[in-house]
Tab-separated table of C-alpha atoms in Angstrom:
chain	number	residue	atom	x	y	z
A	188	UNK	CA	-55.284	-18.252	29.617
A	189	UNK	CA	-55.768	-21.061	27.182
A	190	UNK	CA	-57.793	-20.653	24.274
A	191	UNK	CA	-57.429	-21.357	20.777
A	192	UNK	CA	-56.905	-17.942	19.637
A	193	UNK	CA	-54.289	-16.611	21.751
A	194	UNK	CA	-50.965	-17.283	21.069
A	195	UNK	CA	-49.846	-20.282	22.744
A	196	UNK	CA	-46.624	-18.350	24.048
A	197	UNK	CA	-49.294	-16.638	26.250
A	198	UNK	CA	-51.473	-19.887	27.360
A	199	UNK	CA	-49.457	-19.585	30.950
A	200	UNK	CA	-49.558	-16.151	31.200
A	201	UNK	CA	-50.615	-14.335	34.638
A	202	UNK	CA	-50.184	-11.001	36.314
A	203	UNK	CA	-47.268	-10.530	37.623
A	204	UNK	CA	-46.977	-11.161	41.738
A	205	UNK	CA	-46.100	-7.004	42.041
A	206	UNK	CA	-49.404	-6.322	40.022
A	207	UNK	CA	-51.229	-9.267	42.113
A	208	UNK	CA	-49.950	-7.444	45.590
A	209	UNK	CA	-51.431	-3.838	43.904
A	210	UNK	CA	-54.822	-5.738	43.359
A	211	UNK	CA	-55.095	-7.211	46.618
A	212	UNK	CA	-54.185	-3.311	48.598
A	213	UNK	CA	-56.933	-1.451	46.358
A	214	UNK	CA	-59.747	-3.381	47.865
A	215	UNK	CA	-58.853	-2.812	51.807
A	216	UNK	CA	-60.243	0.136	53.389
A	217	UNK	CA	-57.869	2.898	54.976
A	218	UNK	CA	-54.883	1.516	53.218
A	219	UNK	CA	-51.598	2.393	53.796
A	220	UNK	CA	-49.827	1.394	50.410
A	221	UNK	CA	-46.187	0.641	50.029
A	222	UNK	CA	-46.444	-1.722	46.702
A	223	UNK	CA	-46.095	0.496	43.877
A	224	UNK	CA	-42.928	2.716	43.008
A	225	UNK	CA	-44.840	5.208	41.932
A	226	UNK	CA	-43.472	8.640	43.793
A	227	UNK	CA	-46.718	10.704	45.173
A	228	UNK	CA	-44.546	13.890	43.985
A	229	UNK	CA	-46.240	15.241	40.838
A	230	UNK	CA	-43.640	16.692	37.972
A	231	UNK	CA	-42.600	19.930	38.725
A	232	UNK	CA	-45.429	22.644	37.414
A	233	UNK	CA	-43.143	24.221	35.428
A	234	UNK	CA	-42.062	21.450	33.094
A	235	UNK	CA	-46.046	20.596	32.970
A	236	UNK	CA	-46.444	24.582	32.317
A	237	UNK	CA	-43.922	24.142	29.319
A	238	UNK	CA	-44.711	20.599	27.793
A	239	UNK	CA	-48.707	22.239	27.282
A	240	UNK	CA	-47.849	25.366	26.109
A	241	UNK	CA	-45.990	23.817	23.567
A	242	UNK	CA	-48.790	21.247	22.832
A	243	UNK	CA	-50.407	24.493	22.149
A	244	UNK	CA	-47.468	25.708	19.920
A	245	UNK	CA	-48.241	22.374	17.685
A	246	UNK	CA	-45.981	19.763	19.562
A	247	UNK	CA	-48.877	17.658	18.951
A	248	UNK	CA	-47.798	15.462	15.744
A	249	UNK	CA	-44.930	12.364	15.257
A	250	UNK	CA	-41.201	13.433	15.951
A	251	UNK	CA	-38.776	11.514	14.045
A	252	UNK	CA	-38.792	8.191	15.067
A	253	UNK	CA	-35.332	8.026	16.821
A	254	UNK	CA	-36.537	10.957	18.771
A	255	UNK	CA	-36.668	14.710	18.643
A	256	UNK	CA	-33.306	15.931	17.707
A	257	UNK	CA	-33.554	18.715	20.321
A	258	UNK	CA	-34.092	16.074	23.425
A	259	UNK	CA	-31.271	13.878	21.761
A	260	UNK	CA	-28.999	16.881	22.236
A	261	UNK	CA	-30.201	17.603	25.627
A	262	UNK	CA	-29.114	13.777	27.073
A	263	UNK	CA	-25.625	14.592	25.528
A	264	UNK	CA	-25.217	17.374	26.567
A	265	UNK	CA	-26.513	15.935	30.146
A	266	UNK	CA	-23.955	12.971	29.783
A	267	UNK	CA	-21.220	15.587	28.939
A	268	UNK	CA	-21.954	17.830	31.653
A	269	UNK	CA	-22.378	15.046	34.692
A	270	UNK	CA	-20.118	12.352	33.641
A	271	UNK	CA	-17.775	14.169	31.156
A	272	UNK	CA	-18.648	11.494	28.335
A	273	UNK	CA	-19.191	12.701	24.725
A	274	UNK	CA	-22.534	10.896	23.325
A	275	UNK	CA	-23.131	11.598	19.482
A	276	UNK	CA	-26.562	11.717	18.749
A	277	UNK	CA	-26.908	8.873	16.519
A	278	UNK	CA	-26.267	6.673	19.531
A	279	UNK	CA	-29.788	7.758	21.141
A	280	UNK	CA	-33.025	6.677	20.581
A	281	UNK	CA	-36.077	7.764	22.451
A	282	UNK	CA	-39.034	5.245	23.873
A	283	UNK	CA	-42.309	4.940	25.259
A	284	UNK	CA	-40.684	4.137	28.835
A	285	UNK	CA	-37.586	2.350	30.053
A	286	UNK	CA	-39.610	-0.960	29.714
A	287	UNK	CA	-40.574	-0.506	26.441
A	288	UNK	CA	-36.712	-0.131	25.942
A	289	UNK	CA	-35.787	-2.932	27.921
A	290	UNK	CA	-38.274	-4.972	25.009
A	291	UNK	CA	-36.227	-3.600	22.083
A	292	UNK	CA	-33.297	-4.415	22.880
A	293	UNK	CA	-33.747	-7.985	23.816
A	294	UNK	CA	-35.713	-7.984	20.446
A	295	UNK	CA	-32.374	-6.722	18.967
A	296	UNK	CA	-29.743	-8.449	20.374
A	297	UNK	CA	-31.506	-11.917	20.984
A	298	UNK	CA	-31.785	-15.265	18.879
A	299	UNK	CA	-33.658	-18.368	20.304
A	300	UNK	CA	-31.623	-20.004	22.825
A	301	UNK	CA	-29.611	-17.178	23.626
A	302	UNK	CA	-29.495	-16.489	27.604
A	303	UNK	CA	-29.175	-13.603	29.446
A	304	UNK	CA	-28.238	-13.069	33.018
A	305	UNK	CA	-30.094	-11.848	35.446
A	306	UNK	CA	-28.970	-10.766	39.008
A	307	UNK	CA	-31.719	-11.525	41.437
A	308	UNK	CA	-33.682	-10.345	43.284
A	309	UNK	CA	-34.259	-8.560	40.255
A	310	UNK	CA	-37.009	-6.177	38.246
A	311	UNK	CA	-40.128	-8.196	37.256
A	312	UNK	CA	-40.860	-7.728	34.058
A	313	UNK	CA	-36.783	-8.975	32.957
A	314	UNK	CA	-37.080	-12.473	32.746
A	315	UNK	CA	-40.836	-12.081	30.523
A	316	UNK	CA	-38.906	-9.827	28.935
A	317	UNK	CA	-35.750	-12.004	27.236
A	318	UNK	CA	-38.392	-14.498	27.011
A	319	UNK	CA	-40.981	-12.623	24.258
A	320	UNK	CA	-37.688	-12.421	22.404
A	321	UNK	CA	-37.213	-15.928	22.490
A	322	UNK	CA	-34.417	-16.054	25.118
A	323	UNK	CA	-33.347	-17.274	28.494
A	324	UNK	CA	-33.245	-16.146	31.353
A	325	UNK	CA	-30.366	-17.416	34.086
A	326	UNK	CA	-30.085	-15.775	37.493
A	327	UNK	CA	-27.267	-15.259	39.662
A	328	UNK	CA	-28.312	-14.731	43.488
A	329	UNK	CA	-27.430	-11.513	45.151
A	330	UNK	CA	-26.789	-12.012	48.555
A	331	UNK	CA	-27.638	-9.696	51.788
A	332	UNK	CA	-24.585	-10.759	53.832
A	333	UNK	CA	-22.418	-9.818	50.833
A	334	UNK	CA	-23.489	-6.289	50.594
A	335	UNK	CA	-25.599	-7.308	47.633
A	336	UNK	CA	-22.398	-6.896	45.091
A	337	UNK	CA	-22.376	-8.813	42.582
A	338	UNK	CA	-19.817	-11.701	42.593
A	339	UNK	CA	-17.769	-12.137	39.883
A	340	UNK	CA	-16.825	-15.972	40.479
A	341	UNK	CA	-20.696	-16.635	40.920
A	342	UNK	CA	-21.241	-14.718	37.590
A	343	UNK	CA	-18.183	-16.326	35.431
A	344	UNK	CA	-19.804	-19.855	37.016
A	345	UNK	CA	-23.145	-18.875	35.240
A	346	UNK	CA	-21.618	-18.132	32.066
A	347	UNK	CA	-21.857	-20.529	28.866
A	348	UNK	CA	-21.825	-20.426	25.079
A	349	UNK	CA	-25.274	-19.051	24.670
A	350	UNK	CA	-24.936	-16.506	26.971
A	351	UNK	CA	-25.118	-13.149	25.005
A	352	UNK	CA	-25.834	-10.409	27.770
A	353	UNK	CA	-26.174	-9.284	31.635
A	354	UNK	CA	-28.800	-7.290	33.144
A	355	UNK	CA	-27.017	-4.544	35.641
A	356	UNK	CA	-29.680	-2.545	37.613
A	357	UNK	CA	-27.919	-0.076	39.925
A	358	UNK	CA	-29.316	1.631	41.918
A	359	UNK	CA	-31.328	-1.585	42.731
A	360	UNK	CA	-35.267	-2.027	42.625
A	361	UNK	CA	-36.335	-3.903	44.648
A	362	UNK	CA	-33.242	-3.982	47.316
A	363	UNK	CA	-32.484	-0.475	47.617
A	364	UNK	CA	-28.587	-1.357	47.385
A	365	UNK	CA	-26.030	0.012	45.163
A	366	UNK	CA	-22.837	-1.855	43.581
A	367	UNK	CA	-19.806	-0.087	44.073
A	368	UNK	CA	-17.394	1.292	41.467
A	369	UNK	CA	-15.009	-1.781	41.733
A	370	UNK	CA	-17.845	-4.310	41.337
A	371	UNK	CA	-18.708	-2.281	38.587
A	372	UNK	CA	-15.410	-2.659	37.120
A	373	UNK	CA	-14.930	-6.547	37.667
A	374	UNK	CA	-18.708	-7.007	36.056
A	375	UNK	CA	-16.594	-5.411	33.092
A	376	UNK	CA	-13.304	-7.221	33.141
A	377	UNK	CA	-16.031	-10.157	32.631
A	378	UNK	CA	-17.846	-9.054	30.063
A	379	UNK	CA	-14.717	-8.375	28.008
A	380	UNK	CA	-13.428	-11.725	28.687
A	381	UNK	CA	-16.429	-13.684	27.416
A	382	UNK	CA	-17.266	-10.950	25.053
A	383	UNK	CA	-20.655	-10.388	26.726
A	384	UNK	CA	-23.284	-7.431	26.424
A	385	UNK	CA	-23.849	-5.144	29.460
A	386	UNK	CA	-27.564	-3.696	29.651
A	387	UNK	CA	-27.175	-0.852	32.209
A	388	UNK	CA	-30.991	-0.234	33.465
A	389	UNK	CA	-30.204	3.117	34.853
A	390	UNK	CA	-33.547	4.258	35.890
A	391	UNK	CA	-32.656	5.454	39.336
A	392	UNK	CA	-29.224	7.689	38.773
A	393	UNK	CA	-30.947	10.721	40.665
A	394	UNK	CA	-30.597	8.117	44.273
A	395	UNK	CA	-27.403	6.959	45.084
A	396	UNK	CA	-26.826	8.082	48.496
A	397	UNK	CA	-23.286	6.654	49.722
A	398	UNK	CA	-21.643	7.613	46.154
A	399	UNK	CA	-22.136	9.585	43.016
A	400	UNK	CA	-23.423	6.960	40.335
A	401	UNK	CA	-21.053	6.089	38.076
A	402	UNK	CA	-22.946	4.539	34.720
A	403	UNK	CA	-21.183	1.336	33.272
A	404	UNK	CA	-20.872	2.769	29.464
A	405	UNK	CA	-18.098	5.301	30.818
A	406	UNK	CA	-15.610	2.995	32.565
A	407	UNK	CA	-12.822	2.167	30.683
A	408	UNK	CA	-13.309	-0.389	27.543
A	409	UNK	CA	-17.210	-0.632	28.117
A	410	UNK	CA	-18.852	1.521	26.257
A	411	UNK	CA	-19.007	-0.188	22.999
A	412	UNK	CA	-20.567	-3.139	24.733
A	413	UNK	CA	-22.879	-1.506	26.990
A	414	UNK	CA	-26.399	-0.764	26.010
A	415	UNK	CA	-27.731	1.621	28.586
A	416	UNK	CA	-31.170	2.280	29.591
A	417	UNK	CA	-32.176	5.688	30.557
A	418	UNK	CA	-35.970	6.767	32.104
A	419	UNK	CA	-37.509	10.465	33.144
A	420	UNK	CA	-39.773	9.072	35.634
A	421	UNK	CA	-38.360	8.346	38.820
A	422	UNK	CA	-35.363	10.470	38.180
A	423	UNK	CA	-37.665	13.567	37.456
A	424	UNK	CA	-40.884	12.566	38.564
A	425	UNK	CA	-42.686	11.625	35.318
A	426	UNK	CA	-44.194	7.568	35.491
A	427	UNK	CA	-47.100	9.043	33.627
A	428	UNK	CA	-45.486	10.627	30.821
A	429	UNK	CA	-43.860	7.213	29.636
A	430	UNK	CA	-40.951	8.433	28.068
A	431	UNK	CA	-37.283	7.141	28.555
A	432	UNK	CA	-34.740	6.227	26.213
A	433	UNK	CA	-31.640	3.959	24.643
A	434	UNK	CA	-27.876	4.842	24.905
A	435	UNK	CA	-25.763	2.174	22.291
A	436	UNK	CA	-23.476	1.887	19.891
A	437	UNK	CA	-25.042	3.067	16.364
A	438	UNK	CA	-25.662	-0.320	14.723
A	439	UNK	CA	-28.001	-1.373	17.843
A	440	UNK	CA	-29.813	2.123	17.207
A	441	UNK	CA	-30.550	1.703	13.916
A	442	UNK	CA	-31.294	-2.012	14.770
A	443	UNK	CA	-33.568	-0.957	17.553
A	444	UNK	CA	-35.270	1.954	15.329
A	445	UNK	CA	-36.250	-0.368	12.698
A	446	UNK	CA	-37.903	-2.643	15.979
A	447	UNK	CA	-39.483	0.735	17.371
A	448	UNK	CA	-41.177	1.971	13.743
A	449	UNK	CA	-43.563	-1.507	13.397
A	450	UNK	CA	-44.361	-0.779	17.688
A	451	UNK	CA	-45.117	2.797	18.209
A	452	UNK	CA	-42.846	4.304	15.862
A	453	UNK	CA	-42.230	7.332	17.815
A	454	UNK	CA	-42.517	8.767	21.841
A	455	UNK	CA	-45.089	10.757	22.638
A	456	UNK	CA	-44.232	14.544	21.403
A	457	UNK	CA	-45.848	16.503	24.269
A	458	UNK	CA	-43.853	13.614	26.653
A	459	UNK	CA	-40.323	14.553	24.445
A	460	UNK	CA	-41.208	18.544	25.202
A	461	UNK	CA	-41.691	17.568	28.858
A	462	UNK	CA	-38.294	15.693	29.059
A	463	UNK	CA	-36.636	18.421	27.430
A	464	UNK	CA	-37.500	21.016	30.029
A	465	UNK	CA	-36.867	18.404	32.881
A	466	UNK	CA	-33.525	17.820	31.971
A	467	UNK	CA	-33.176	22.031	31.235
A	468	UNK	CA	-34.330	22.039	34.870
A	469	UNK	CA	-32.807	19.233	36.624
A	470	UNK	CA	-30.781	21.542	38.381
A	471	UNK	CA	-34.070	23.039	40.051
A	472	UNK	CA	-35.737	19.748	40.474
A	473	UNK	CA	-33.724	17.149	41.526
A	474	UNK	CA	-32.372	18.143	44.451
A	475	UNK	CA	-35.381	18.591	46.579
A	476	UNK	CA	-36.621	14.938	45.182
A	477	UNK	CA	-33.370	13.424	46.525
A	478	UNK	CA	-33.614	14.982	49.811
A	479	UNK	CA	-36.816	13.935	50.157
A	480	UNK	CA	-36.776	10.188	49.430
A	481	UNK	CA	-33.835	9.825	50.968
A	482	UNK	CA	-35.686	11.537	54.187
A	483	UNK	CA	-37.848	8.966	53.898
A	484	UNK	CA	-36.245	5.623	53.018
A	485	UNK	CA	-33.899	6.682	56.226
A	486	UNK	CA	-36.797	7.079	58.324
A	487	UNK	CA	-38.767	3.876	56.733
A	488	UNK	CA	-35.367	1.756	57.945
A	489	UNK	CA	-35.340	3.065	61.589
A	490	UNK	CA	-38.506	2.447	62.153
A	491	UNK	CA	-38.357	-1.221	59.968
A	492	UNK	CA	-35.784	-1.933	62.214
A	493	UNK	CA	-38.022	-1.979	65.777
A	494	UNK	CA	-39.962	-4.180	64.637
A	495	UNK	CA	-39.093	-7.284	66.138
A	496	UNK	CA	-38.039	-9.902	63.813
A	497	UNK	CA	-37.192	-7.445	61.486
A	498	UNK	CA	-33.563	-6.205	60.051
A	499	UNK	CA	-33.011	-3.790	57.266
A	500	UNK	CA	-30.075	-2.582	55.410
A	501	UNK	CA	-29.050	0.670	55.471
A	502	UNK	CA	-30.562	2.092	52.633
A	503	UNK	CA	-28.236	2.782	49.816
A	504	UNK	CA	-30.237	4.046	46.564
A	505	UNK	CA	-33.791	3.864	45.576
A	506	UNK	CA	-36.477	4.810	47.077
A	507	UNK	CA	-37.158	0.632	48.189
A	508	UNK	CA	-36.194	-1.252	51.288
A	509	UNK	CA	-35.996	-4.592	51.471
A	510	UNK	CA	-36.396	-5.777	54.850
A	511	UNK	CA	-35.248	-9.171	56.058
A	512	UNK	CA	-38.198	-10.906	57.759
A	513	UNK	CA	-36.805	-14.594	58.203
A	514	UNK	CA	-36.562	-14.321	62.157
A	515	UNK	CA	-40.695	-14.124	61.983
A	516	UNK	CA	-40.920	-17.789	60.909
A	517	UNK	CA	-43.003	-17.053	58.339
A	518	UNK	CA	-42.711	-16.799	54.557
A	519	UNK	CA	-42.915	-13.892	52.584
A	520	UNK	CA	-46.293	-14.213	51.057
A	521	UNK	CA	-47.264	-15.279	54.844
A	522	UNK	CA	-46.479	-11.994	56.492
A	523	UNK	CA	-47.463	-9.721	53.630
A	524	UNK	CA	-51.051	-10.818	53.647
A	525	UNK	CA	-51.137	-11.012	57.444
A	526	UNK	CA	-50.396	-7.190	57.228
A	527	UNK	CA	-52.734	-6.365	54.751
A	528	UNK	CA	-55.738	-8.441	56.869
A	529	UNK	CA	-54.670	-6.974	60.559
A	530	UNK	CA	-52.938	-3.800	59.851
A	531	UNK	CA	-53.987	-2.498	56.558
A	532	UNK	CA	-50.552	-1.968	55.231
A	533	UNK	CA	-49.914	-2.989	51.746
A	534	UNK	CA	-46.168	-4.173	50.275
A	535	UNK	CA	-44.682	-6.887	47.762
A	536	UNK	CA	-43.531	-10.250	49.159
A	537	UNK	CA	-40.169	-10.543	48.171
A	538	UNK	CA	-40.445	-13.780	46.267
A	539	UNK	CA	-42.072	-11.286	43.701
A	540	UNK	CA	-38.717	-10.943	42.774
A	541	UNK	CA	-37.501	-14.267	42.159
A	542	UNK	CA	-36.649	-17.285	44.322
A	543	UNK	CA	-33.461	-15.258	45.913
A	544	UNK	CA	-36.564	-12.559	47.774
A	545	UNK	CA	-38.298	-15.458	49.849
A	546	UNK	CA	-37.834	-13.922	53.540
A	547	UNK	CA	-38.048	-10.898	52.450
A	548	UNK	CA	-40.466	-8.021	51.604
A	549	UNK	CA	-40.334	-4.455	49.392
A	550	UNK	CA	-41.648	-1.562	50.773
A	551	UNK	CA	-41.947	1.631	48.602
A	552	UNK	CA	-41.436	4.864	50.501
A	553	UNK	CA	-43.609	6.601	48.056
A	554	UNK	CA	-45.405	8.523	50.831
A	555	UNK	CA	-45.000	11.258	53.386
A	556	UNK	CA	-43.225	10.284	56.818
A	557	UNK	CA	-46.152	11.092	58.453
A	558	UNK	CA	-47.988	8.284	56.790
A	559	UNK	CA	-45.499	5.815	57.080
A	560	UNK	CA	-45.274	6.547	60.570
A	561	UNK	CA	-49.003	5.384	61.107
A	562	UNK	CA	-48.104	2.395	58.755
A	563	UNK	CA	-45.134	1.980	61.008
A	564	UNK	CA	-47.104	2.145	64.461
A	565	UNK	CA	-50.701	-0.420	63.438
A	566	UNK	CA	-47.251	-2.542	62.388
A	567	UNK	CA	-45.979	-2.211	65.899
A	568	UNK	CA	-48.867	-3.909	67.076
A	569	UNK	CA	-49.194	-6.896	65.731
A	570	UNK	CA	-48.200	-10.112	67.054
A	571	UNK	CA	-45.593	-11.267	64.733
A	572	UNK	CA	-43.433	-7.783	65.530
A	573	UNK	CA	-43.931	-7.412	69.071
């Protein structure tokens, strides 16, 4: 909006096309909703149970501001126990949210010009994101008939002086797909050669269904050049609590804490209690929400997939699918709104998520099979499927 007395870095700002695709579903009657990752699963009662009584206890004032010690210890632990890697506390910093994190750190590590790759489709919020820091964002298509790995030739071709860091989401929101160890490990070799920063947003560890997820910061040579991003909610069922948190080397902590004490200086404490008795639990939690979602997302891509006009992947992590709708003749935005209007059923157009989505949409499965299937069978009847 421009007016005088907003900034003028926000004159152009707009909601974002995932938030415009949200208000466009609320306003149809008997909606089916696939647009918002937001699981319908509500935390497990028993970390809600614990996080209030100790609210009660007086878990109700500011923890330090890297985070409470005791939930520090609990991630390393978690790291040392899943992935065998030793984390020292002082490399951990909790946040208000993985996107909150993503903010710091391009705060931290980013001077004007500097750019910062971006594989794409990609994550909203990213490219805003290096640019409130005063960066650049480049992206670097993904590409369905590749398997949606990574290239390395198309990444070193992207590469210049400025560029200071790469964006590595895995499992991937909004395709659904997962790069494999080896990318993983030529994304490194490239980093090291142009001594580059790896962000690893690692919000969705819990679903990777081909392959156990391996997280960038423990292959060999990348950890002190990895920043990774870590997030309770989809992992553990928790959007609303907003709490998530920052794995680095100890000069970007203290760099990032400094960032974090003139923001919100500190997570929420009953949100750090809840974390702490998620991760206790995770053994007790987790597996029923990965054997749900992936129930789902496997049932959302058979029934994607008789639709005419129509091909899927199969799904790979995530709780997304990104279905390929180029055979319909129609864009994106085209088909989306033509299934809001005639069938009721709400999802992103996939140029929400950069140039490389057109022809493509983003369904959420964030509801029961039994809802998708009536999603699935008004679909079936429309024109542009039959």
């Amino acid at each position: 909006m421009k007016n005088p007395y907003i900034a003028k870095r926000y004159w152009k700002s707009a909601s974002s096309e995932l938030a415009k695709s949200a208000d466009k579903a609320s306003a149809a009657k008997d909606l089916i909703n696939f647009t918002l990752g937001d699981p319908d699963v509500i935390t497990d009662e028993r970390v809600i149970r614990a996080a209030f009584e100790d609210a009660l206890k007086g878990y109700t004032r500011y923890s330090e501001s890297v985070g409470m010690k005791e939930l520090r210890e609990e991630i390393s632990k978690y790291y040392l126990e899943e992935y065998g890697h030793e984390v020292k506390l002082e490399k951990l910093l909790i946040t208000t949210s993985a996107c909150q994190a993503m903010w710091l750190v391009m705060e931290a590590i980013l001077d004007p010009g500097d750019e910062v790759i971006i594989p794409s489709p990609h994550f909203p919020p990213y490219p805003d994101q290096v640019k409130l820091a005063g960066g650049m964002p480049v992206f670097v298509e993904l590409l369905e008939e590749e398997d949606y790995q990574l290239k390395v030739d198309r990444l070193d071709r992207s590469i210049t002086e400025r560029t200071k860091a790469i964006i590595i989401n895995t499992p991937n929101n909004p395709i659904g797909s997962c790069l494999t160890k080896e990318t993983l490990e030529k994304i490194g070799e490239v980093a090291k050669k142009h001594d580059l920063l790896i962000i690893a947003d690692d919000i969705y560890t819990l679903y990777s269904y081909e392959a156990p997820f391996v997280p960038m910061s423990t292959l060999p040579g990348l950890e002190e050049r990895t920043i990774t991003i870590g997030s309770f909610s989809k992992d553990y069922a928790m959007t609303g609590w907003r709490i998530g948190y920052i794995k680095a080397e100890s000069h970007f902590i203290e760099t990032m804490k400094a960032i974090n004490e003139n923001n919100v200086y500190s997570a929420p404490s009953v949100s750090q209690r809840a974390a702490i008795h998620a991760i206790r639990m995770r053994k007790d939690i987790q597996p029923g929400l990965l054997e749900e979602f992936k129930k789902r997302s496997y049932y959302a891509w058979e029934r994607l997939n008789r639709l005419n006009g129509v091909h899927v992947m199969e799904p790979k992590g995530t709780f997304y699918l990104f279905p390929n709708i180029k055979a319909t003749g129609l864009s994106s935005a085209e088909v989306a709104e033509r299934m809001l209007e005639e069938a009721h059923v709400a999802v992103v157009p996939g140029s929400a998520f950069g140039k490389s989505g057109e022809g493509y949409l983003r369904l959420a499965v964030t509801l029961s099979c039994e809802k998708m299937g009536e999603a699935f069978d008004r679909l079936e009847k429309m024109d542009i499927f039959k």
